[in-house]
Short mmCIF file of C-alpha atoms and ligand atoms in Angstrom, two decimals:
data_model
loop_
_atom_site.label_atom_id
_atom_site.label_comp_id
_atom_site.label_asym_id
_atom_site.label_seq_id
_atom_site.Cartn_x
_atom_site.Cartn_y
_atom_site.Cartn_z
CA MET T 1 -6.00 -17.72 11.94
CA PRO T 2 -2.20 -17.77 12.44
CA TYR T 3 -0.08 -15.40 10.33
CA ALA T 4 0.92 -17.10 7.05
CA ASN T 5 4.56 -16.47 6.10
CA GLU T 6 3.72 -17.31 2.48
CA ASN T 7 1.21 -14.49 1.99
CA ILE T 8 1.97 -12.22 -0.96
CA PHE T 9 3.07 -9.18 1.07
CA ALA T 10 5.46 -11.28 3.21
CA LYS T 11 7.01 -12.41 -0.10
CA ILE T 12 7.27 -8.79 -1.24
CA ILE T 13 9.02 -7.79 2.02
CA ARG T 14 11.51 -10.65 1.58
CA GLY T 15 12.05 -9.72 -2.07
CA ASP T 16 10.84 -13.16 -3.20
CA ILE T 17 8.49 -11.44 -5.68
CA PRO T 18 8.95 -8.02 -7.31
CA SER T 19 7.13 -4.83 -6.37
CA TYR T 20 7.13 -1.18 -7.44
CA ARG T 21 8.53 0.39 -4.28
CA VAL T 22 8.14 4.04 -3.37
CA PHE T 23 9.56 4.07 0.17
CA GLU T 24 11.24 1.70 2.57
CA ASP T 25 12.83 1.87 6.01
CA GLU T 26 13.63 -0.63 8.77
CA GLN T 27 10.02 -1.00 9.91
CA THR T 28 7.89 -0.22 6.86
CA LEU T 29 7.49 -0.59 3.09
CA ALA T 30 5.33 1.36 0.61
CA PHE T 31 4.66 0.09 -2.94
CA MET T 32 2.16 0.31 -5.77
CA ASP T 33 -0.99 -1.84 -5.71
CA VAL T 34 -0.82 -4.05 -8.83
CA MET T 35 -4.60 -3.86 -9.30
CA PRO T 36 -5.09 -0.15 -8.63
CA GLN T 37 -8.59 1.16 -7.95
CA VAL T 38 -7.36 4.55 -9.21
CA PRO T 39 -4.01 5.62 -10.74
CA GLY T 40 -1.57 6.13 -7.86
CA HIS T 41 -3.14 3.53 -5.54
CA THR T 42 -0.34 2.81 -3.05
CA LEU T 43 -0.04 0.36 -0.14
CA VAL T 44 1.89 0.83 3.11
CA ILE T 45 2.77 -2.17 5.27
CA PRO T 46 4.77 -2.87 8.43
CA LYS T 47 7.70 -5.28 8.24
CA PHE T 48 6.07 -7.19 11.07
CA PRO T 49 4.17 -10.46 10.74
CA ALA T 50 0.69 -9.13 11.56
CA GLU T 51 -2.50 -10.08 9.77
CA ASN T 52 -4.31 -6.90 10.67
CA LEU T 53 -4.59 -3.79 12.85
CA LEU T 54 -5.56 -5.80 15.92
CA ASP T 55 -2.47 -7.97 16.16
CA VAL T 56 0.36 -5.64 15.08
CA ASP T 57 3.11 -4.53 17.45
CA PRO T 58 2.24 -0.92 18.49
CA ASP T 59 5.70 0.44 17.56
CA TYR T 60 5.33 -0.95 14.04
CA LEU T 61 1.78 0.38 13.83
CA ALA T 62 2.99 3.86 14.81
CA ALA T 63 5.78 3.70 12.21
CA THR T 64 3.33 2.47 9.54
CA ILE T 65 0.76 5.20 10.12
CA LEU T 66 3.47 7.90 10.08
CA VAL T 67 4.77 6.56 6.77
CA THR T 68 1.17 6.40 5.49
CA GLN T 69 0.80 10.11 6.29
CA ARG T 70 4.10 10.94 4.56
CA VAL T 71 3.43 8.84 1.46
CA ALA T 72 -0.18 10.13 1.27
CA GLY T 73 1.20 13.68 1.04
CA ALA T 74 3.52 12.64 -1.79
CA VAL T 75 0.69 10.78 -3.62
CA LYS T 76 -1.53 13.87 -3.29
CA GLU T 77 1.18 16.03 -4.84
CA ALA T 78 2.21 13.54 -7.53
CA PHE T 79 -1.38 12.98 -8.72
CA GLU T 80 -2.61 16.55 -8.09
CA ALA T 81 -5.41 15.04 -6.02
CA PRO T 82 -7.76 17.31 -4.08
CA GLY T 83 -8.73 14.32 -1.93
CA ILE T 84 -6.94 11.33 -0.44
CA MET T 85 -8.75 8.23 0.75
CA ILE T 86 -7.12 5.91 3.31
CA ALA T 87 -8.65 2.42 3.65
CA GLN T 88 -7.72 -0.49 5.88
CA LEU T 89 -9.65 -3.78 6.09
CA ASN T 90 -9.55 -6.36 8.89
CA GLY T 91 -10.78 -9.90 8.19
CA SER T 92 -12.41 -11.47 5.15
CA ALA T 93 -15.84 -10.35 6.40
CA ALA T 94 -14.56 -6.78 6.05
CA GLY T 95 -13.28 -7.49 2.53
CA GLN T 96 -9.61 -8.14 3.36
CA THR T 97 -7.99 -10.38 0.74
CA VAL T 98 -4.28 -10.27 1.67
CA PHE T 99 -3.64 -11.22 5.27
CA HIS T 100 -0.75 -8.94 6.11
CA LEU T 101 -1.72 -5.56 7.59
CA HIS T 102 -1.81 -2.80 4.96
CA PHE T 103 -3.10 0.73 4.49
CA HIS T 104 -4.48 1.70 1.08
CA ILE T 105 -3.77 5.24 -0.17
CA LEU T 106 -6.09 6.34 -3.00
CA PRO T 107 -5.84 9.76 -4.64
CA ARG T 108 -9.40 11.01 -5.34
CA HIS T 109 -10.72 13.57 -7.78
CA ASP T 110 -14.23 15.02 -7.92
CA GLY T 111 -16.46 13.02 -10.23
CA LEU T 112 -13.88 10.28 -10.80
CA GLU T 113 -15.09 6.98 -9.37
CA PHE T 114 -12.69 4.29 -8.19
CA LYS T 115 -12.68 0.79 -9.67
CA LEU T 116 -13.72 -2.34 -7.82
CA HIS T 117 -11.33 -3.84 -5.33
CA ALA T 118 -8.47 -6.10 -6.61
CA ARG T 119 -9.81 -6.65 -10.17
CA ASP T 120 -7.69 -5.43 -13.11
CA MET T 121 -3.93 -5.92 -13.22
CA GLU T 122 -2.11 -2.73 -14.32
CA ASP T 123 0.77 -2.70 -16.79
CA GLY T 124 4.21 -2.81 -15.11
CA ALA T 125 5.50 0.21 -17.05
CA VAL T 126 2.55 2.30 -15.83
CA LEU T 127 3.09 1.21 -12.22
CA GLU T 128 6.80 2.03 -12.44
CA ALA T 129 6.03 5.48 -13.90
CA HIS T 130 3.56 6.13 -11.07
CA ALA T 131 6.08 4.92 -8.45
CA GLN T 132 8.65 7.31 -9.92
CA ARG T 133 6.27 10.25 -9.61
CA ILE T 134 5.65 9.43 -5.96
CA ARG T 135 9.37 8.94 -5.22
CA ALA T 136 10.11 12.32 -6.83
CA ALA T 137 7.44 13.98 -4.63
CA LEU T 138 8.92 12.29 -1.54
CA ASP T 139 12.43 13.43 -2.48
CA SER T 140 11.28 17.02 -2.91
CA ARG T 141 9.99 17.19 0.69
P1 5GP Q 1 -7.23 -6.03 0.79
O1 5GP Q 1 -8.36 -6.59 0.02
O2 5GP Q 1 -6.59 -7.14 1.57
O3 5GP Q 1 -7.55 -4.82 1.63
O4 5GP Q 1 -6.20 -5.49 -0.27
C1 5GP Q 1 -5.23 -6.25 -0.88
C2 5GP Q 1 -4.69 -5.43 -2.01
O5 5GP Q 1 -3.51 -6.06 -2.48
C3 5GP Q 1 -5.63 -5.31 -3.21
O6 5GP Q 1 -5.89 -3.95 -3.49
C4 5GP Q 1 -4.87 -5.99 -4.35
O7 5GP Q 1 -5.04 -5.32 -5.57
C5 5GP Q 1 -3.44 -5.93 -3.87
N1 5GP Q 1 -2.59 -7.01 -4.34
C6 5GP Q 1 -2.93 -8.33 -4.46
N2 5GP Q 1 -1.87 -9.04 -4.90
C7 5GP Q 1 -0.84 -8.16 -5.05
C8 5GP Q 1 0.51 -8.31 -5.48
O8 5GP Q 1 0.99 -9.39 -5.82
N3 5GP Q 1 1.27 -7.18 -5.48
C9 5GP Q 1 0.77 -5.95 -5.12
N4 5GP Q 1 1.61 -4.92 -5.18
N5 5GP Q 1 -0.51 -5.78 -4.73
C10 5GP Q 1 -1.30 -6.87 -4.69
#
């Protein structure tokens, strides 16, 4: 399947639709998932038109995984999470629903289950408050 320029994350990169951003540089963007599986669920994407891990430019992949590590540390601190889960799906058979490469960052706490994938839309004010907490943790590093 060829990369679709109209997918939702391509629109977010272009600024055609809003997002709750926590970090951005020339090659990458990190923002809140609008249907979080847990509070603090963050996504990191390359600014490269790749559907998945298998077709991304290696330089962009390297930049994206380094930013994933950095943002994961900030999410861990901001949400006082003893555990951090990183997830990345390739192809609809694997459960991928948005066809622009992305890494999920989920803060995890003992005994606290995560919600089903891409189900309940979170309130914008909550997402902005969570993004602020993560930005503050990034700034303090
Ligand atoms: P996938 O299923 O492809 O691994 O994950 C796609 C993720 O994108 C889901 O967790 C879903 O909640 C999230 N998502 C879908 N549409 C939007 C959107 O418009 N904005 C943001 N920020 N996240 C979205």
